[in-house]
Coordinates of C-alpha atoms and ligand atoms in Angstrom, one line a residue:
X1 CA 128.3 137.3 141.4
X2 CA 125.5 134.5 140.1
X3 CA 122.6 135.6 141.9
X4 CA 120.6 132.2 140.3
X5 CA 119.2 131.0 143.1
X6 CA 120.3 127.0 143.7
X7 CA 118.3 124.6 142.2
X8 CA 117.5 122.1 144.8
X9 CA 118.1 118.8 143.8
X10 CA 116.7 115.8 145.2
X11 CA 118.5 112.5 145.4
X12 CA 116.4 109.6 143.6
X13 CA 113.5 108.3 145.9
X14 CA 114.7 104.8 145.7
X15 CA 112.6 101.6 147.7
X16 CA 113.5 98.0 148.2
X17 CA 111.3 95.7 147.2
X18 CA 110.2 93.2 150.5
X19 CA 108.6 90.4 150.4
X20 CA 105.8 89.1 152.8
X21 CA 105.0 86.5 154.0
X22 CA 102.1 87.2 157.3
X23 CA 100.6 84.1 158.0
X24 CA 96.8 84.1 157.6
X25 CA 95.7 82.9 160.7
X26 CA 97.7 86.9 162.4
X27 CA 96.8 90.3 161.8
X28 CA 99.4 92.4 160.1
X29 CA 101.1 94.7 162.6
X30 CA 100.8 98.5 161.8
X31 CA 104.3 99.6 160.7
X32 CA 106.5 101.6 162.3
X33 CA 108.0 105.1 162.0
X34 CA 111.1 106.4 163.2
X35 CA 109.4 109.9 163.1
X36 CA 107.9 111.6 166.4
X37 CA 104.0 113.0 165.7
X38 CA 105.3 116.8 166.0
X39 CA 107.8 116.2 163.4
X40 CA 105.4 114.7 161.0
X41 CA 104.4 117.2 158.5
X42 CA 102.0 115.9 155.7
X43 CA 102.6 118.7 153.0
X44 CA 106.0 118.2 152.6
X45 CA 106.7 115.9 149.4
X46 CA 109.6 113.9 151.0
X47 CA 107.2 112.5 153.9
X48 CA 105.6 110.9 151.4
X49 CA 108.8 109.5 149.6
X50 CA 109.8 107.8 153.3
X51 CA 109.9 104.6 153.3
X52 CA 108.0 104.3 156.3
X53 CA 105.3 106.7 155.1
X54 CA 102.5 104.2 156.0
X55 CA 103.8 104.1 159.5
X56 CA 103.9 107.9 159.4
X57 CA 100.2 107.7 158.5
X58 CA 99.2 105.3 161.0
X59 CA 100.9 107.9 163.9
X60 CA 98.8 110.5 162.9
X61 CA 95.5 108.6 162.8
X62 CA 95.9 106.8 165.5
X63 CA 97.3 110.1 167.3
X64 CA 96.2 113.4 165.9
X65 CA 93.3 112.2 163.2
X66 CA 92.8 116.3 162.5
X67 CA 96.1 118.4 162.3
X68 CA 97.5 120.9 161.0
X69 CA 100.4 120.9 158.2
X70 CA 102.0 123.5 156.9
X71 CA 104.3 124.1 153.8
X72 CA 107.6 125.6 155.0
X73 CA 108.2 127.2 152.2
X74 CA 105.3 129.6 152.4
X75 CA 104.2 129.2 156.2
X76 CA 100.7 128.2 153.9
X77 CA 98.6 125.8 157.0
X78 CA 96.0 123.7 156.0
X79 CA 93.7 121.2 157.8
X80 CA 94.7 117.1 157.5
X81 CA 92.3 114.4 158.2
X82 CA 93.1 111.2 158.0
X83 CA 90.6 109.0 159.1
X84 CA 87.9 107.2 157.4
X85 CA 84.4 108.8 158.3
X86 CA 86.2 112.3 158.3
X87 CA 87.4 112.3 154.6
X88 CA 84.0 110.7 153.5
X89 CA 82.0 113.2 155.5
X90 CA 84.2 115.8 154.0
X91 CA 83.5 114.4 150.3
X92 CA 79.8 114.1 150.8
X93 CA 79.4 117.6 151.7
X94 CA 80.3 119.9 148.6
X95 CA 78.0 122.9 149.8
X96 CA 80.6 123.2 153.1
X97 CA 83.3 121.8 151.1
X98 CA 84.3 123.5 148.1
X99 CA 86.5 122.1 145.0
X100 CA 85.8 125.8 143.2
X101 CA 89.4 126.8 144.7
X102 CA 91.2 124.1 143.3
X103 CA 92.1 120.6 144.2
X104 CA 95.7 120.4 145.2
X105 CA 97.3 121.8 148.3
X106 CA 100.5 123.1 146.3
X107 CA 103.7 123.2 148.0
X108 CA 104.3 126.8 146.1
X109 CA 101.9 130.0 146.7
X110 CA 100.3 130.6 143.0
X111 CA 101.6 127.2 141.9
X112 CA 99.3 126.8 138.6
X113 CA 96.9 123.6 139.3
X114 CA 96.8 121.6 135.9
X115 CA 92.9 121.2 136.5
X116 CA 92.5 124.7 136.3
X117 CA 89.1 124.8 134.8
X118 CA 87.9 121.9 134.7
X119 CA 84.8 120.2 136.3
X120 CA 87.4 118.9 139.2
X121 CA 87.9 122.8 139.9
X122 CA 83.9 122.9 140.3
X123 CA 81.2 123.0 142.5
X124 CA 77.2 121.8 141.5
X125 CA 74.7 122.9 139.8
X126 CA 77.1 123.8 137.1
X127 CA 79.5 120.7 137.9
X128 CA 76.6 118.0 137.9
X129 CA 75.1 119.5 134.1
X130 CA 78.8 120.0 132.9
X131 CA 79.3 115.9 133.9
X132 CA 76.9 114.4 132.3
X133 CA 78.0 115.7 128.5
X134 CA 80.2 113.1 128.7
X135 CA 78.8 110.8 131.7
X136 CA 77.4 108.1 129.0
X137 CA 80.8 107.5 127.8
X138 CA 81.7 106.0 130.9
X139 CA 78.4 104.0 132.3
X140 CA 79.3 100.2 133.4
X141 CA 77.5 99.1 130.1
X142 CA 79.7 101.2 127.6
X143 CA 83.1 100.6 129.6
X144 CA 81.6 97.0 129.8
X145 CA 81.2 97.2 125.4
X146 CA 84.6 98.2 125.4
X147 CA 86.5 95.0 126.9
X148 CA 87.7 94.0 123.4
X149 CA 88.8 97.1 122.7
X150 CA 91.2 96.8 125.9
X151 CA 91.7 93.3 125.0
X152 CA 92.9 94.4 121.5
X153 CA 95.9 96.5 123.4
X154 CA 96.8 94.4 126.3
X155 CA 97.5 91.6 123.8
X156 CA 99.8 93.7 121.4
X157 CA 101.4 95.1 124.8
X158 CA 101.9 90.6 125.7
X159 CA 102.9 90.2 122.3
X160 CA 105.8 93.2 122.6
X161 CA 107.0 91.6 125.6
X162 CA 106.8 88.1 124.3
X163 CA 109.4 89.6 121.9
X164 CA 112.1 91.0 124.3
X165 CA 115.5 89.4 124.1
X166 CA 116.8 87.4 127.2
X167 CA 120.2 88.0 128.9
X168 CA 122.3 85.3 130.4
X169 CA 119.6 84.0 133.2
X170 CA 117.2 83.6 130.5
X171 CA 114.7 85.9 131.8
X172 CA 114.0 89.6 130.0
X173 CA 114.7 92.5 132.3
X174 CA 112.3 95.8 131.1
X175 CA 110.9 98.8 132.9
X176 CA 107.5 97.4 133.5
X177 CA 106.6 101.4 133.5
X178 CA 107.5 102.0 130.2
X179 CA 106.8 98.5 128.8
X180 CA 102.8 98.0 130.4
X181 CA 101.7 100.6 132.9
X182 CA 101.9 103.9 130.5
X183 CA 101.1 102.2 127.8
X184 CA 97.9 100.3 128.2
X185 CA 96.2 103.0 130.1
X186 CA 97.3 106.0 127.3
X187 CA 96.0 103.8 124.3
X188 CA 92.9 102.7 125.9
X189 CA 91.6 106.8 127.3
X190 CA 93.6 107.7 123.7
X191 CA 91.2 105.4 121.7
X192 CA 88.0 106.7 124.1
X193 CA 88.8 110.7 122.9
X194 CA 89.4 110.0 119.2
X195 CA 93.1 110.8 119.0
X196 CA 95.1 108.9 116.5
X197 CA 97.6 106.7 116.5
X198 CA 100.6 108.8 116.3
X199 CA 99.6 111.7 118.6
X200 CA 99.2 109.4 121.6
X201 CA 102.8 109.4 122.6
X202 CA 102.9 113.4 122.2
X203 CA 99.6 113.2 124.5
X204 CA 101.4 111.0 127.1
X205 CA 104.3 113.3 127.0
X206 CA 101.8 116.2 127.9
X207 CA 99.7 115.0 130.7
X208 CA 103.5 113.9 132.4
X209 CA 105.0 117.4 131.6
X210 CA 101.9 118.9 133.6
X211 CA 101.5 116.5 136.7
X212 CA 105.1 115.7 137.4
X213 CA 107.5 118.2 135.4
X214 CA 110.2 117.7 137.2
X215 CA 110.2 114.0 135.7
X216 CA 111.1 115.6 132.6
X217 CA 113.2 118.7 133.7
X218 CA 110.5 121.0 133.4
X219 CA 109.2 123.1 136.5
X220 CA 105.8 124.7 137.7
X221 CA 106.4 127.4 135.7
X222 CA 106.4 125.2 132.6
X223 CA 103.4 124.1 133.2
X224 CA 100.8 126.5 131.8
X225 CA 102.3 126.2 128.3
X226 CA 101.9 122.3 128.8
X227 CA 98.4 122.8 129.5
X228 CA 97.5 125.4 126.8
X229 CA 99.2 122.4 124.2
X230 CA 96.5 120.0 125.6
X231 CA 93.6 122.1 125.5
X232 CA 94.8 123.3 121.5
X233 CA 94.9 119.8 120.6
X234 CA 91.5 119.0 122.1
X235 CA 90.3 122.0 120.7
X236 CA 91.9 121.0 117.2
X237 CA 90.2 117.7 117.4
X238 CA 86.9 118.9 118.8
X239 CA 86.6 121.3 115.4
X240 CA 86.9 118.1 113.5
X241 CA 84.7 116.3 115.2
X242 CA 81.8 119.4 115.1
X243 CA 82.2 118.7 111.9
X244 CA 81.8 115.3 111.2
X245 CA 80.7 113.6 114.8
X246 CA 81.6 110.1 115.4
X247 CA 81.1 107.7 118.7
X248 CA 83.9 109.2 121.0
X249 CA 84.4 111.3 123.6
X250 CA 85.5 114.0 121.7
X251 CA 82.3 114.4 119.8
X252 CA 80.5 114.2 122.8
X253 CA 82.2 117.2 124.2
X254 CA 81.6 119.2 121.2
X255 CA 77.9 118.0 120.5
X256 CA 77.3 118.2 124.7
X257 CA 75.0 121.2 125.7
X258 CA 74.2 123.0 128.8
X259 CA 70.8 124.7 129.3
X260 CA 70.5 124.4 125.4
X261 CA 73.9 125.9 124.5
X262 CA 77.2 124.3 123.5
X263 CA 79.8 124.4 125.9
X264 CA 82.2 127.2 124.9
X265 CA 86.1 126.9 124.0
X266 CA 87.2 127.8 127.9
X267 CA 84.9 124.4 128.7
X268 CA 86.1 122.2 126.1
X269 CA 89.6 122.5 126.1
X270 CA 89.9 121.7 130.2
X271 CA 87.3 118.7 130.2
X272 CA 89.6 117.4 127.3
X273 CA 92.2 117.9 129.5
X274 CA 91.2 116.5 132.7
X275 CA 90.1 113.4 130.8
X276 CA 93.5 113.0 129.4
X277 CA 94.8 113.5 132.8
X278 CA 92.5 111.0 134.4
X279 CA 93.3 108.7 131.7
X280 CA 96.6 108.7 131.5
X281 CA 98.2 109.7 135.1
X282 CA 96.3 107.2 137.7
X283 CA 95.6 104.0 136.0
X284 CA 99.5 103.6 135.1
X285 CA 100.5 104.0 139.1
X286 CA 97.9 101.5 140.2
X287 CA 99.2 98.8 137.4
X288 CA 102.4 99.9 138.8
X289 CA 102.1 99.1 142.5
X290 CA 100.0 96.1 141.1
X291 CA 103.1 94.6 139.8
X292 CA 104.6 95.3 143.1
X293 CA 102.1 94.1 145.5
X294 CA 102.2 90.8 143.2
X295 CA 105.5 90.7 144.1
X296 CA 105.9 91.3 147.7
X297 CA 102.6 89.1 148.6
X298 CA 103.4 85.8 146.6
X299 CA 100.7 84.4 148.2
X300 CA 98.6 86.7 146.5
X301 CA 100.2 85.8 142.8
X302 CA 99.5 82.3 143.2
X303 CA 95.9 82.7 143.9
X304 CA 95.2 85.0 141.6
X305 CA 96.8 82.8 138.6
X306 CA 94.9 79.9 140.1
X307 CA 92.0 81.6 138.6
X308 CA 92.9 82.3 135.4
X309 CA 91.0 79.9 132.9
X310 CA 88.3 78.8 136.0
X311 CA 84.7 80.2 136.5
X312 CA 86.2 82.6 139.4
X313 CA 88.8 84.0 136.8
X314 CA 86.1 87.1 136.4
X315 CA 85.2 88.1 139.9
X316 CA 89.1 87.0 141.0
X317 CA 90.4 89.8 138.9
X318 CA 87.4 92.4 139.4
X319 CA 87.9 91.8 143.2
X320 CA 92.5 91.9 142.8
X321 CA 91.5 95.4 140.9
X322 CA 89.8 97.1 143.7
X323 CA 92.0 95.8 146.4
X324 CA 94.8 97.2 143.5
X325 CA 93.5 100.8 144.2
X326 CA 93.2 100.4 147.9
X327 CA 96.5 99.1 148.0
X328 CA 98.2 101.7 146.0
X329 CA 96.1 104.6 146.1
X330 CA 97.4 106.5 143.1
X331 CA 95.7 110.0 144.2
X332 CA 97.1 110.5 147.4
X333 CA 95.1 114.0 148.6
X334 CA 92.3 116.2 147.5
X335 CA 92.1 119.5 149.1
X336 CA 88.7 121.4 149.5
X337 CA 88.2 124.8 150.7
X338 CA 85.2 125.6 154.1
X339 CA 82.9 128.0 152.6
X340 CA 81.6 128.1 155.8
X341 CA 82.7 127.9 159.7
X342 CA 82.1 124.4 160.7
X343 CA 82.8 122.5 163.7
X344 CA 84.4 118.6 163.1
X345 CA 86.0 115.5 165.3
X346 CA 84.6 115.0 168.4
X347 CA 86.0 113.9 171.9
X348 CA 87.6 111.1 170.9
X349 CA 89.4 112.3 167.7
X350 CA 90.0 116.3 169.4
X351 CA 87.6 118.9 168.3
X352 CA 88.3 121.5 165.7
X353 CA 86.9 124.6 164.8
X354 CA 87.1 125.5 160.4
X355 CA 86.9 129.3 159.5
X356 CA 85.5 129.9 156.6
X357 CA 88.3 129.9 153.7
X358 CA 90.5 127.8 155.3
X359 CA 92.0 125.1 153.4
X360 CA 91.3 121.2 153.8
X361 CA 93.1 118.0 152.6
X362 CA 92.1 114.5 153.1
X363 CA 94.4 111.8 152.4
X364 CA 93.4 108.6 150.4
X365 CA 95.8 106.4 151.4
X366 CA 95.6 106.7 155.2
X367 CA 91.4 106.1 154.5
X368 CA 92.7 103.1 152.8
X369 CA 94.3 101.7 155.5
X370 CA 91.9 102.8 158.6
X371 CA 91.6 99.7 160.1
X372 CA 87.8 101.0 161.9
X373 CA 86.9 100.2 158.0
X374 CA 89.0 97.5 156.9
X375 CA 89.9 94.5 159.0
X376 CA 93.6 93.9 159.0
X377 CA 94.1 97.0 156.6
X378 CA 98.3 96.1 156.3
X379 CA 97.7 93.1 154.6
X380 CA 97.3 92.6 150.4
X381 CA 94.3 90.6 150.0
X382 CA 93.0 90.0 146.5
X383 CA 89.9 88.7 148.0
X384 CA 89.1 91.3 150.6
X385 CA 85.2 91.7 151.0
X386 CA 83.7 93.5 151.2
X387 CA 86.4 96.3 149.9
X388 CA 84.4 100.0 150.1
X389 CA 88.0 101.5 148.9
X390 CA 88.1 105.2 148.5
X391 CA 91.1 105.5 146.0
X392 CA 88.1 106.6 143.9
X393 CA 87.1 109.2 145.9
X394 CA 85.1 107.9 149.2
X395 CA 81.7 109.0 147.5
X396 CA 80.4 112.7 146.7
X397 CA 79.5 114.8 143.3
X398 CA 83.3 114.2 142.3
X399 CA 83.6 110.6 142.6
X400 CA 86.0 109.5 140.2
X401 CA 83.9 109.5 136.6
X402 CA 87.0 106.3 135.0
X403 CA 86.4 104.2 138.0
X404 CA 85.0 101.8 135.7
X405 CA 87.5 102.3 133.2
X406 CA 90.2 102.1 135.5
X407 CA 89.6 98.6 137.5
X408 CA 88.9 97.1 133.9
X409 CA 91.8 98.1 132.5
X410 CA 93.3 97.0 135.8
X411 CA 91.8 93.7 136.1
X412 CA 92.6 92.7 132.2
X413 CA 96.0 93.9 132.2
X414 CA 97.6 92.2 135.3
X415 CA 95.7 88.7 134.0
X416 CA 96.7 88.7 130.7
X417 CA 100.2 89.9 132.3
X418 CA 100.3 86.7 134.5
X419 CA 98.5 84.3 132.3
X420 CA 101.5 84.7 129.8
X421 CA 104.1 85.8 132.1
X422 CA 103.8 83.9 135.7
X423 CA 106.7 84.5 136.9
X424 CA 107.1 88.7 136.1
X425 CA 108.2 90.0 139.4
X426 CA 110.2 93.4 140.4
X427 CA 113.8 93.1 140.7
X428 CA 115.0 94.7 143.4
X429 CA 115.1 98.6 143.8
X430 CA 112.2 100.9 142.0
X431 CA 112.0 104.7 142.0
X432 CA 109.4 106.8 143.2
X433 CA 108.3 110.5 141.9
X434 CA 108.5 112.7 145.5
X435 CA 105.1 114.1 145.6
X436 CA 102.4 114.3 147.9
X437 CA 100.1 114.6 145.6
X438 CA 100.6 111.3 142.6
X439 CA 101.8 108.0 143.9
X440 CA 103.9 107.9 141.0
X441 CA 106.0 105.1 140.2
X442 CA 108.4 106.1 137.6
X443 CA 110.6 102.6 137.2
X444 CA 110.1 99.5 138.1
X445 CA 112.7 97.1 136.9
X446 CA 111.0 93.7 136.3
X447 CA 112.4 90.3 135.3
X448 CA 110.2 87.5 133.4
X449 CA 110.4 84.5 131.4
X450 CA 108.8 85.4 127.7
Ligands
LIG1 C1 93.2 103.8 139.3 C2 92.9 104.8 138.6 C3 92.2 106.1 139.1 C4 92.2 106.6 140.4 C5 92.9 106.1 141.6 C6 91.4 107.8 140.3 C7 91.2 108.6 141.4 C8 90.3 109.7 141.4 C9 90.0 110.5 142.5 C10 90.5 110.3 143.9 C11 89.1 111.5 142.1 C12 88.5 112.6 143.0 C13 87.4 112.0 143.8 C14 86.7 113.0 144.7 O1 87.1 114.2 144.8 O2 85.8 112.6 145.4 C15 88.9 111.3 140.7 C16 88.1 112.1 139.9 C17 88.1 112.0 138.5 N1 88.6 111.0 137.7 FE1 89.7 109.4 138.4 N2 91.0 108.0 139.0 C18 91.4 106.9 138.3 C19 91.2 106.7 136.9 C20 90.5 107.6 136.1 C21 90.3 107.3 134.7 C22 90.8 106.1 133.9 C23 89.6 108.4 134.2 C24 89.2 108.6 132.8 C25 89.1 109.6 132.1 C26 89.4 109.3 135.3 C27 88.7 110.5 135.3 C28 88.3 111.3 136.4 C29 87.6 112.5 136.3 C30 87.0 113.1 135.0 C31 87.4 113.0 137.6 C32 86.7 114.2 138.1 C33 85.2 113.9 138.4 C34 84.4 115.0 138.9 O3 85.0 116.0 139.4 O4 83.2 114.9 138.9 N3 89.9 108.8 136.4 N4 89.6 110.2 140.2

């Protein structure tokens, strides 16, 4: 008899694009769920592939703010918070909460965390001196000096799409995944680390295989191997660059040194990696749901290509950006371990008592949408303000380190995108990666005029 256990296999998360249309002047109801608060269970990757999820999230913070989730798998419990002050009082408090234990609340017991090692998987002092080796590659000024740079790529990614053939309507039909999101994103962090031209799709390939295997038929247990080929290659590149330095982030890394040492191999090869994660993995979704929030909010579209070529084009697109992240919140949970009993909530929100060791996980896009912090949270606004989003992180020693980057890259991309192409828009259906960990879009059919 085949004693190969069954392969589970999930049917295609698959969403409709809708389109909105809330006049101004209302408040965007809170959407609903069909799910009762003791069925909601946040670790399990389908919740978060429903599509009422943000419905599901306003239950729980309206209802039970702290909880407990638990993987069924395992019978592994962690605690959930979902509000606002709780998950930035959790991120501003590394000594109680720790990231030394890793980051992810994996749905498998000894599932391998593709930032082992890295300074994500750290707490200060030795996380704050291991951050600045490369912290200068990323100040406002030098992601500022590198605009033409992302200029440079976003208008051969225009000029590839300019070049598309039409079908019968006229109109081009890609995978704006494919076509934009992976792309700009990969070249740009690509360019940043020193990695030529023809490694960058092997480098793409990489960070996917170890964030989302099953994307490429891979599974957990693929993905140490994936990881140890990312580390090789930035250990490769950083021997090269030892040896003849030049301006990027490779060099840094090589050249970086803590307490008057170098950083050793087992340091190197995981910051590459987390920067090539970072890089490549986040910016791509947010571009994604961009495209998608342009879509269902046409409201939204026309202001923001009402911009384009006025005074306001600048801050219109800085300000889109940020709402972008809000909006999509590509990192959906950290987790953080108590490394000591602590007491949080109060009366209002139920009171809870944290053992030491027990797990935590905050969820980013429930923060985003906490309406004690953002007036009329349900609505796409490309003007909000002010917008204090947390998809970077909420604040703490591990805010995101590419913020910068990211809402540059964001910001040129999606004008260039609707300066050449106004009318882009998603067609239909798009597919989802079921995680509760990545907001992953992996296609999003899109339409345009080239
Ligand atoms: C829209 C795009 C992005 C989103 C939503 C995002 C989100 C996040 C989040 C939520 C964290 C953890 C924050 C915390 O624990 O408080 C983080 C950390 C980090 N991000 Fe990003 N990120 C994005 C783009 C980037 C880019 C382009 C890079 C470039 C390399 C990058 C590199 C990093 C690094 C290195 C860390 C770890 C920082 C530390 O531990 O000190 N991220 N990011």
């Amino acid at each position: 008899m085949d004693q190969t256990p069954a392969r589970t296999v999930h049917p295609p998360v698959l969403h409709q694009v809708q389109v909105q249309d809330w006049p101004r002047d209302r408040e965007v109801p809170p959407p609903e769920t069909t799910l009762d608060l003791d069925d909601i269970n946040l670790a399990d990757p389908a919740t978060w592939g429903r599509p009422d999820i943000h419905g599901v999230l306003w239950r729980r913070r309206e209802e039970r703010p702290i909880a407990r989730d638990e993987h069924r798998s395992t019978g592994d419990a962690f605690w959930s918070f979902t509000r606002w002050d709780h998950i930035a009082a959790i991120s501003a408090d590394h000594a109680t909460f720790s990231n030394a234990y890793g980051v992810t609340a994996a749905n498998d017991r000894g599932a391998v965390n593709a930032a082992e090692g890295t300074i994500i998987s750290m707490d200060p002092p030795l996380h704050t001196l291991m951050r600045k080796v490369v912290n200068k590659g990323f100040t406002p000024r030098q992601v500022r000096a590198l605009a033409p740079a992302v200029n440079r790529r976003v208008d051969g990614i225009v000029e590839r799409l300019r070049q598309q053939p039409t079908g019968p309507d006229g109109k081009a039909h890609i995978d704006y995944v494919a076509d934009v999101a992976v792309r700009l994103p990969a070249a740009v962090i690509c360019d940043m680390m020193g990695i030529p031209e023809e490694d960058q799709d092997l480098m793409v390939d990489l960070t996917g295989k170890s964030l989302t295997p099953g994307e490429y038929g891979l599974t957990r247990h693929d993905i140490p191997r994936v990881v140890a080929e990312i580390d090789n290659y930035g250990l490769a590149l950083g021997q090269e660059r030892l040896a003849d330095p030049t301006d990027d982030l490779t060099s840094l890394l090589v050249t970086g040194q803590i307490a008057d040492q170098p950083l050793a191999a087992d340091q190197v090869g995981p910051f590459f990696r987390l920067l090539m994660l970072g890089g490549n993995e986040t910016t791509r979704n947010a571009l994604s749901h961009g495209m998608l929030a342009l879509t269902e909010w046409p409201e939204e579209r026309e202001r923001w290509i009402e911009a384009l070529g006025t005074e306001a084009e600048d801050e219109v697109a800085w300000s889109a950006a940020e709402e972008i992240v809000r909006w999509a919140s590509p990192v959906i949970h950290m987790k953080r371990d108590a490394t000591r009993d602590v007491v949080m909530g109060d009366d209002e929100t139920g009171r809870v008592e944290i053992s030491e060791g027990e797990k935590v996980v905050i969820w980013y896009p429930s923060a985003n949408r906490d309406p004690r912090h953002f007036p009329d949270p349900y609505r796409f606004d490309i003007l909000r303000d002010p917008n204090h989003q947390g998809g970077f992180g909420t604040g703490g020693a591990h805010f995101c380190l590419g913020a910068n980057l990211a809402r540059r890259e964001i910001a040129i991309t999606l004008s260039e995108v609707l300066r050449h192409f106004p009318d882009m828009a998603a067609d239909g259906q798009y597919r989802k990666v079921r995680s509760n960990f990545l907001h992953v879009v992996a296609e999003l059919p899109v339409s345009y005029t080239p």
